[in-house]
PDB file of C-alpha atoms in Angstrom:
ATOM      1  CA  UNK A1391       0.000   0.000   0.000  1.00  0.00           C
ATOM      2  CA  UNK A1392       2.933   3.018   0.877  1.00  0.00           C
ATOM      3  CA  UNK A1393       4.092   1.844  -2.530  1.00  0.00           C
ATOM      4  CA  UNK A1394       0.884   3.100  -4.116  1.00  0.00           C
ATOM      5  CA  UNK A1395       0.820   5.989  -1.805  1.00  0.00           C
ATOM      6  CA  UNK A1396       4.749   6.551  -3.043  1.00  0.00           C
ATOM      7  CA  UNK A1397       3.733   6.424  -6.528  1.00  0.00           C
ATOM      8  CA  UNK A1398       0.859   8.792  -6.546  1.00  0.00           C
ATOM      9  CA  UNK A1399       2.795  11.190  -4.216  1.00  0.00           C
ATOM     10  CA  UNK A1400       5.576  12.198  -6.347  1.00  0.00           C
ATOM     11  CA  UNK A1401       5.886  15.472  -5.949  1.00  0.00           C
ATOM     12  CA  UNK A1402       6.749  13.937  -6.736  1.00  0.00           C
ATOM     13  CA  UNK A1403       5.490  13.475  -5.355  1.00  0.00           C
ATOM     14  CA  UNK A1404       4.780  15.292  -3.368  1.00  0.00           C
ATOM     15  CA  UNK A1405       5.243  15.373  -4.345  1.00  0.00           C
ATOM     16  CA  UNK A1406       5.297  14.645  -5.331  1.00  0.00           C
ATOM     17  CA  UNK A1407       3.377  15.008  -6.392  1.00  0.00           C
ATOM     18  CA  UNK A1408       3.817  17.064  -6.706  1.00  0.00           C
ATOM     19  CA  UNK A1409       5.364  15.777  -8.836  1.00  0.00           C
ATOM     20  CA  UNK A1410       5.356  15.226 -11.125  1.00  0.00           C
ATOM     21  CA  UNK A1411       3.902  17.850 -13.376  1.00  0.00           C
ATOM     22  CA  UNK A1412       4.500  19.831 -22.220  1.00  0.00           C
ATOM     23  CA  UNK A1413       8.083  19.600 -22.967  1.00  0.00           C
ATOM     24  CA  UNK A1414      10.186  22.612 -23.643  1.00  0.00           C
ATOM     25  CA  UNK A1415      14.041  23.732 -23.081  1.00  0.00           C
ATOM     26  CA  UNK A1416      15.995  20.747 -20.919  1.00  0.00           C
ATOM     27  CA  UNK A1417      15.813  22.684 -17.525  1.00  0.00           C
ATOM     28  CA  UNK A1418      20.560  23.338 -17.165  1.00  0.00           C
ATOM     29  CA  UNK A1419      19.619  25.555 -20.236  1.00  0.00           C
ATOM     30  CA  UNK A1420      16.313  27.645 -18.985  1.00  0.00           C
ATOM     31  CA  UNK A1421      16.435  30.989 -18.026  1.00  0.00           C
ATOM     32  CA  UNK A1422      15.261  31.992 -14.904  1.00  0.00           C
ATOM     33  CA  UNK A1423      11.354  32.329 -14.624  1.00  0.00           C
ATOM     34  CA  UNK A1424       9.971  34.976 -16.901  1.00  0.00           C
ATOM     35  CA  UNK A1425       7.260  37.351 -16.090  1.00  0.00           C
ATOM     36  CA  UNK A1426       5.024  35.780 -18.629  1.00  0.00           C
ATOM     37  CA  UNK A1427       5.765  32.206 -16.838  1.00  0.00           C
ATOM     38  CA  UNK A1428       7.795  29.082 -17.807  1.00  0.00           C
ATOM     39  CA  UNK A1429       7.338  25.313 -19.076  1.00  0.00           C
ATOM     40  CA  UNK A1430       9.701  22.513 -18.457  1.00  0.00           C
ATOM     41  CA  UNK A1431       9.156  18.280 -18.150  1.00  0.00           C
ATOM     42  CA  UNK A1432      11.656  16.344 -15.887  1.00  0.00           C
ATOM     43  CA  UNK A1433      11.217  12.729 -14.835  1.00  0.00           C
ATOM     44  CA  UNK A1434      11.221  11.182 -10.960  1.00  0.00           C
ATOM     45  CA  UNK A1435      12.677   8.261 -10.289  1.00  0.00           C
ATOM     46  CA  UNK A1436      12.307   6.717  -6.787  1.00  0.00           C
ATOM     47  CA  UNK A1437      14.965   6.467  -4.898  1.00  0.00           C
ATOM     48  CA  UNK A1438      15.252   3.196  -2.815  1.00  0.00           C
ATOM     49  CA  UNK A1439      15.541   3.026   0.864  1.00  0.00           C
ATOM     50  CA  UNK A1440      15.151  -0.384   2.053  1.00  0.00           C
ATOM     51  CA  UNK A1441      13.068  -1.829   4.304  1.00  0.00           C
ATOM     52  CA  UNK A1442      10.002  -4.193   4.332  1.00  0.00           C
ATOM     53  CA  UNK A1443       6.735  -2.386   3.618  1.00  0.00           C
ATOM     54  CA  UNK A1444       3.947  -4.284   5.289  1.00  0.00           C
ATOM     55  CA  UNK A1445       0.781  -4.203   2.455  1.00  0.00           C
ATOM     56  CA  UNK A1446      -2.753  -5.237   4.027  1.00  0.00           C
ATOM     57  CA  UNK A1447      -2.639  -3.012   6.764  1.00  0.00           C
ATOM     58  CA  UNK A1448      -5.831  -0.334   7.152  1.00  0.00           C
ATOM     59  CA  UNK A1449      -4.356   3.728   6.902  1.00  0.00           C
ATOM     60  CA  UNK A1450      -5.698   5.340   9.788  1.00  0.00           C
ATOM     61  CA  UNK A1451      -6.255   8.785   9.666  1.00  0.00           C
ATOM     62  CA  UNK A1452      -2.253  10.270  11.430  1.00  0.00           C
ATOM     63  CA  UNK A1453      -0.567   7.551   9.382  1.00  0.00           C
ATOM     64  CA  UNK A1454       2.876   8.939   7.434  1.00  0.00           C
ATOM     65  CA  UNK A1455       5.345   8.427   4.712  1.00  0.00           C
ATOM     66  CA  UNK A1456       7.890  10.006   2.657  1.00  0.00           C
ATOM     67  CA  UNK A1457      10.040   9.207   0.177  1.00  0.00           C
ATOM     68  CA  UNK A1458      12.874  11.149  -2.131  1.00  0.00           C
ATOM     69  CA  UNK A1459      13.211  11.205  -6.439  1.00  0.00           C
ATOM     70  CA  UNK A1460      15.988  11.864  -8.036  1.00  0.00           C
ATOM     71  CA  UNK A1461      14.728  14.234 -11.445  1.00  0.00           C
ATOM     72  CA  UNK A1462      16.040  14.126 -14.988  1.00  0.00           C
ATOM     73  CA  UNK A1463      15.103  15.579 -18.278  1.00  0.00           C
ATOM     74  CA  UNK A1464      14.723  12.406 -19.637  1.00  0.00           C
ATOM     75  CA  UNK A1465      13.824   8.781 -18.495  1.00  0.00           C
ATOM     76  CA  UNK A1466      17.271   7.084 -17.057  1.00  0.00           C
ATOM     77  CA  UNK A1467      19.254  11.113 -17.940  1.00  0.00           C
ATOM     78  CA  UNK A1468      21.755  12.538 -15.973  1.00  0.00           C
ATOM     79  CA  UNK A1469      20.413  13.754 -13.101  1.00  0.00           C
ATOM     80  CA  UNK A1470      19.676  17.272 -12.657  1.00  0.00           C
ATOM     81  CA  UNK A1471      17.832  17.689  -9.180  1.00  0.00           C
ATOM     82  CA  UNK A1472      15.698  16.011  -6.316  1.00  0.00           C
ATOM     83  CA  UNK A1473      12.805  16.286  -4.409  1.00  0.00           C
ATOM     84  CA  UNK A1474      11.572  14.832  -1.001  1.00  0.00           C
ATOM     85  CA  UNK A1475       8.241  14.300  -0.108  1.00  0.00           C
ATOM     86  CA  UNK A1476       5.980  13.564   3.204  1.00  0.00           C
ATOM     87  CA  UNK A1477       2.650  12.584   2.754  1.00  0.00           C
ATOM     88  CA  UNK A1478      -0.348  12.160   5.495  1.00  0.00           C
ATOM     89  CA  UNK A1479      -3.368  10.516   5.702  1.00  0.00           C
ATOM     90  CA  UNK A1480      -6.121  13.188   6.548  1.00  0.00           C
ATOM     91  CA  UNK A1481      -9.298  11.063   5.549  1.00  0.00           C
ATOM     92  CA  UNK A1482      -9.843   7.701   5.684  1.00  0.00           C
ATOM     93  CA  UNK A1483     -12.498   5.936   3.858  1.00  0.00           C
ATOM     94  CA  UNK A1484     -14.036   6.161  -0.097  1.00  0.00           C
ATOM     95  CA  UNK A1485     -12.076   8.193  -0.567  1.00  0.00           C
ATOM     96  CA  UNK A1486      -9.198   8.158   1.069  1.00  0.00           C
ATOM     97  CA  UNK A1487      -7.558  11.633   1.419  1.00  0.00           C
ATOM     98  CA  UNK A1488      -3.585  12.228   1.315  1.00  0.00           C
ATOM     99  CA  UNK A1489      -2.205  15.482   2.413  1.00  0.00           C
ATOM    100  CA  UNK A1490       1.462  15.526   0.421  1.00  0.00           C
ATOM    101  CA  UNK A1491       3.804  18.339   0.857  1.00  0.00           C
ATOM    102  CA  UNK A1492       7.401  18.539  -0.753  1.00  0.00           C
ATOM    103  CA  UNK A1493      10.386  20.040  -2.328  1.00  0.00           C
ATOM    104  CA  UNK A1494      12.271  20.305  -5.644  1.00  0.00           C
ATOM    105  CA  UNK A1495      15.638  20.839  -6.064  1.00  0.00           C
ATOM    106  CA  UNK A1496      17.168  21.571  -9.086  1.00  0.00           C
ATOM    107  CA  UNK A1497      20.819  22.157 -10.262  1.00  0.00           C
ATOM    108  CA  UNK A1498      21.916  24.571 -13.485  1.00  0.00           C
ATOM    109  CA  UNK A1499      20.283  27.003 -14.960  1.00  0.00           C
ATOM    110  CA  UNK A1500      17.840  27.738 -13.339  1.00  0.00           C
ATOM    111  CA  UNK A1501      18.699  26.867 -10.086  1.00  0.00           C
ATOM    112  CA  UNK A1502      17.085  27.088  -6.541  1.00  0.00           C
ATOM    113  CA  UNK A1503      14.025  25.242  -5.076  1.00  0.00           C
ATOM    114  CA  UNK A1504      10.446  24.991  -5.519  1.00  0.00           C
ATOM    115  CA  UNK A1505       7.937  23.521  -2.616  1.00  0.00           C
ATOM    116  CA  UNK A1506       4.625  22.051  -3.726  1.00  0.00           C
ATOM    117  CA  UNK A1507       1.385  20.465  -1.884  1.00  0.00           C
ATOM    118  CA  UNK A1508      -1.394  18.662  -2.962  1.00  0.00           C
ATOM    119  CA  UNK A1509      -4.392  16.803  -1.497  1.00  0.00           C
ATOM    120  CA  UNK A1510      -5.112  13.575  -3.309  1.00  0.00           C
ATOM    121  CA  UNK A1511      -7.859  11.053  -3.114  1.00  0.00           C
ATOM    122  CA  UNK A1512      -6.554   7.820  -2.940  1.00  0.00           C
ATOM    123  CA  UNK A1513      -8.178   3.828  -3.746  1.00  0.00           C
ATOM    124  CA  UNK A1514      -5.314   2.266  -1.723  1.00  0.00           C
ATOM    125  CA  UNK A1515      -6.027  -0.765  -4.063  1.00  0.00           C
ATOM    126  CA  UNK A1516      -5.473   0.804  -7.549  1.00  0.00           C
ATOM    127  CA  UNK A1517      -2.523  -0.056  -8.839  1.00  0.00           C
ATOM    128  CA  UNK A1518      -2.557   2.412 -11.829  1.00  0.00           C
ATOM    129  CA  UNK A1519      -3.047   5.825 -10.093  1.00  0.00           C
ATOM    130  CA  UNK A1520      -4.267   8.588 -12.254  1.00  0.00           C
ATOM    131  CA  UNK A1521      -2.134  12.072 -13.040  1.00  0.00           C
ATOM    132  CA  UNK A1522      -2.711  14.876 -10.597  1.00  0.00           C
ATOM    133  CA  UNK A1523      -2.006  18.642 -10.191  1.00  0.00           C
ATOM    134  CA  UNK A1524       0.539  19.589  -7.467  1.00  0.00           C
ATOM    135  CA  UNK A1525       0.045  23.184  -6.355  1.00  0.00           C
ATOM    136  CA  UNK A1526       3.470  25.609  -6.187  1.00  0.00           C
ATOM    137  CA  UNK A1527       3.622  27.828  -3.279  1.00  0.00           C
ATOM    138  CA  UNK A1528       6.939  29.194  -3.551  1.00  0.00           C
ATOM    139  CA  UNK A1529      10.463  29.211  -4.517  1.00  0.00           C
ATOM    140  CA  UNK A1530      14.178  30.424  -4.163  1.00  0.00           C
ATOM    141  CA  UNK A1531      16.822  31.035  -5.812  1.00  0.00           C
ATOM    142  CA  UNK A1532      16.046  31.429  -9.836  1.00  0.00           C
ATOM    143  CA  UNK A1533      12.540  30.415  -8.653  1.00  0.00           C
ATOM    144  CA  UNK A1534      12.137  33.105  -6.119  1.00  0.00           C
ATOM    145  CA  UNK A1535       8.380  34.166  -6.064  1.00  0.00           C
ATOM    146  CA  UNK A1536       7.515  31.182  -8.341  1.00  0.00           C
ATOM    147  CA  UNK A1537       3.742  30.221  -8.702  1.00  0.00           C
ATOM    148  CA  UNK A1538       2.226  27.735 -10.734  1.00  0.00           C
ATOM    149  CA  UNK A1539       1.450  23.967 -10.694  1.00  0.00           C
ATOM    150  CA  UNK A1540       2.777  20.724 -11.584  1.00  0.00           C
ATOM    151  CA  UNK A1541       1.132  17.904 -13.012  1.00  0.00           C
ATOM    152  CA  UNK A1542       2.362  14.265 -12.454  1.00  0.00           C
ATOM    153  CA  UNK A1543       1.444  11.560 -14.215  1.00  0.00           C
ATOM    154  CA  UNK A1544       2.567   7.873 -14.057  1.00  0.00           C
ATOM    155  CA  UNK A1545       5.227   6.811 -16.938  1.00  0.00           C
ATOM    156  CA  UNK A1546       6.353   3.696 -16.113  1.00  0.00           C
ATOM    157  CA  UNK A1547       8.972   3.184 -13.296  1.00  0.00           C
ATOM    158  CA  UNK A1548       9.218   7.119 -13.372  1.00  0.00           C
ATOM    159  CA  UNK A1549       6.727   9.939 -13.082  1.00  0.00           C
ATOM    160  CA  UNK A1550       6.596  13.054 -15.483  1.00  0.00           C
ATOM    161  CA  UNK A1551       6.650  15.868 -13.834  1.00  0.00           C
ATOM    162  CA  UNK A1552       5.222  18.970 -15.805  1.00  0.00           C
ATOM    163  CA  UNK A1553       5.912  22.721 -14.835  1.00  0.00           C
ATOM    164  CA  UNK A1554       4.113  25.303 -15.532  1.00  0.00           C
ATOM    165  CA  UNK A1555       5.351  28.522 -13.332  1.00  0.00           C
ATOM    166  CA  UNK A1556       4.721  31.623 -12.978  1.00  0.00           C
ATOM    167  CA  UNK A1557       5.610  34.939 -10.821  1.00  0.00           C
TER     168      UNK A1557
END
């Protein structure tokens, strides 16, 4: 089940997300956010961290997670930021309600970091989660008074994460 929550919440997604949010310039060669706003695709990948997750088990309304991507321009690319995520359950039931805040970091030009939140209703027993808008509520940096969303939809082992800022 937290891998279906980890999935979804790719901010990542958050994440995360947002995540996870229409292709344009790879992100090392973007300038920083113009007034008029800015579009940009990278790709999460999980990152591992071990452990045995225990499926079967009821959420309860409290219950935590949080997990970290490593972003790229393109599927299995050199790697060009991160983001970490922590997710809570706020609602149990149909649906379920996840409360997912997180962070983007990314490396070049631009550079600096964006934080994102979402709220997404979850079937803890779907095991293709649909795409989902993460909100952008700031940034520093390059992305210093960034607004916007991101949208992040499953692709695989990854997540594409879609900007669209603005200031």
């Amino acid at each position: 089940m937290i891998r279906s929550f980890r999935r979804i919440g790719a901010l990542g997604a958050a994440t995360v997300a947002a995540v996870a949010f229409t292709a344009a310039a790879p992100v090392a060669a973007a300038p920083a956010v113009p007034a008029d706003g800015y579009e940009f695709t990278l790709y999460a990948k999980e990152v591992p961290v071990g452990g045995d997750e225990s499926p079967g088990a009821s959420p309860e309304v409290g219950d935590s997670f949080a997990f970290a991507d490593d972003l790229s321009r393109t599927k299995g690319g050199e790697k060009v930021g991160r983001d970490g995520v922590g997710c809570t359950v706020v609602r149990t039931g149909d649906p379920m309600d996840v409360l997912c805040v997180g962070t983007f970091v990314l490396n070049g030009g631009p550079g600096g970091q964006l934080t994102g939140q979402t709220l997404l209703s979850v079937d803890p027993s779907d095991q293709a989660p649909a795409a989902f808008d993460i909100a952008v509520t700031g940034g520093t940096g390059d992305f210093k008074d960034a607004r916007g969303w991101i949208r992040s939809t499953p692709d695989g082992d990854h997540s594409r994460l879609e900007f669209h800022l603005t200031r």
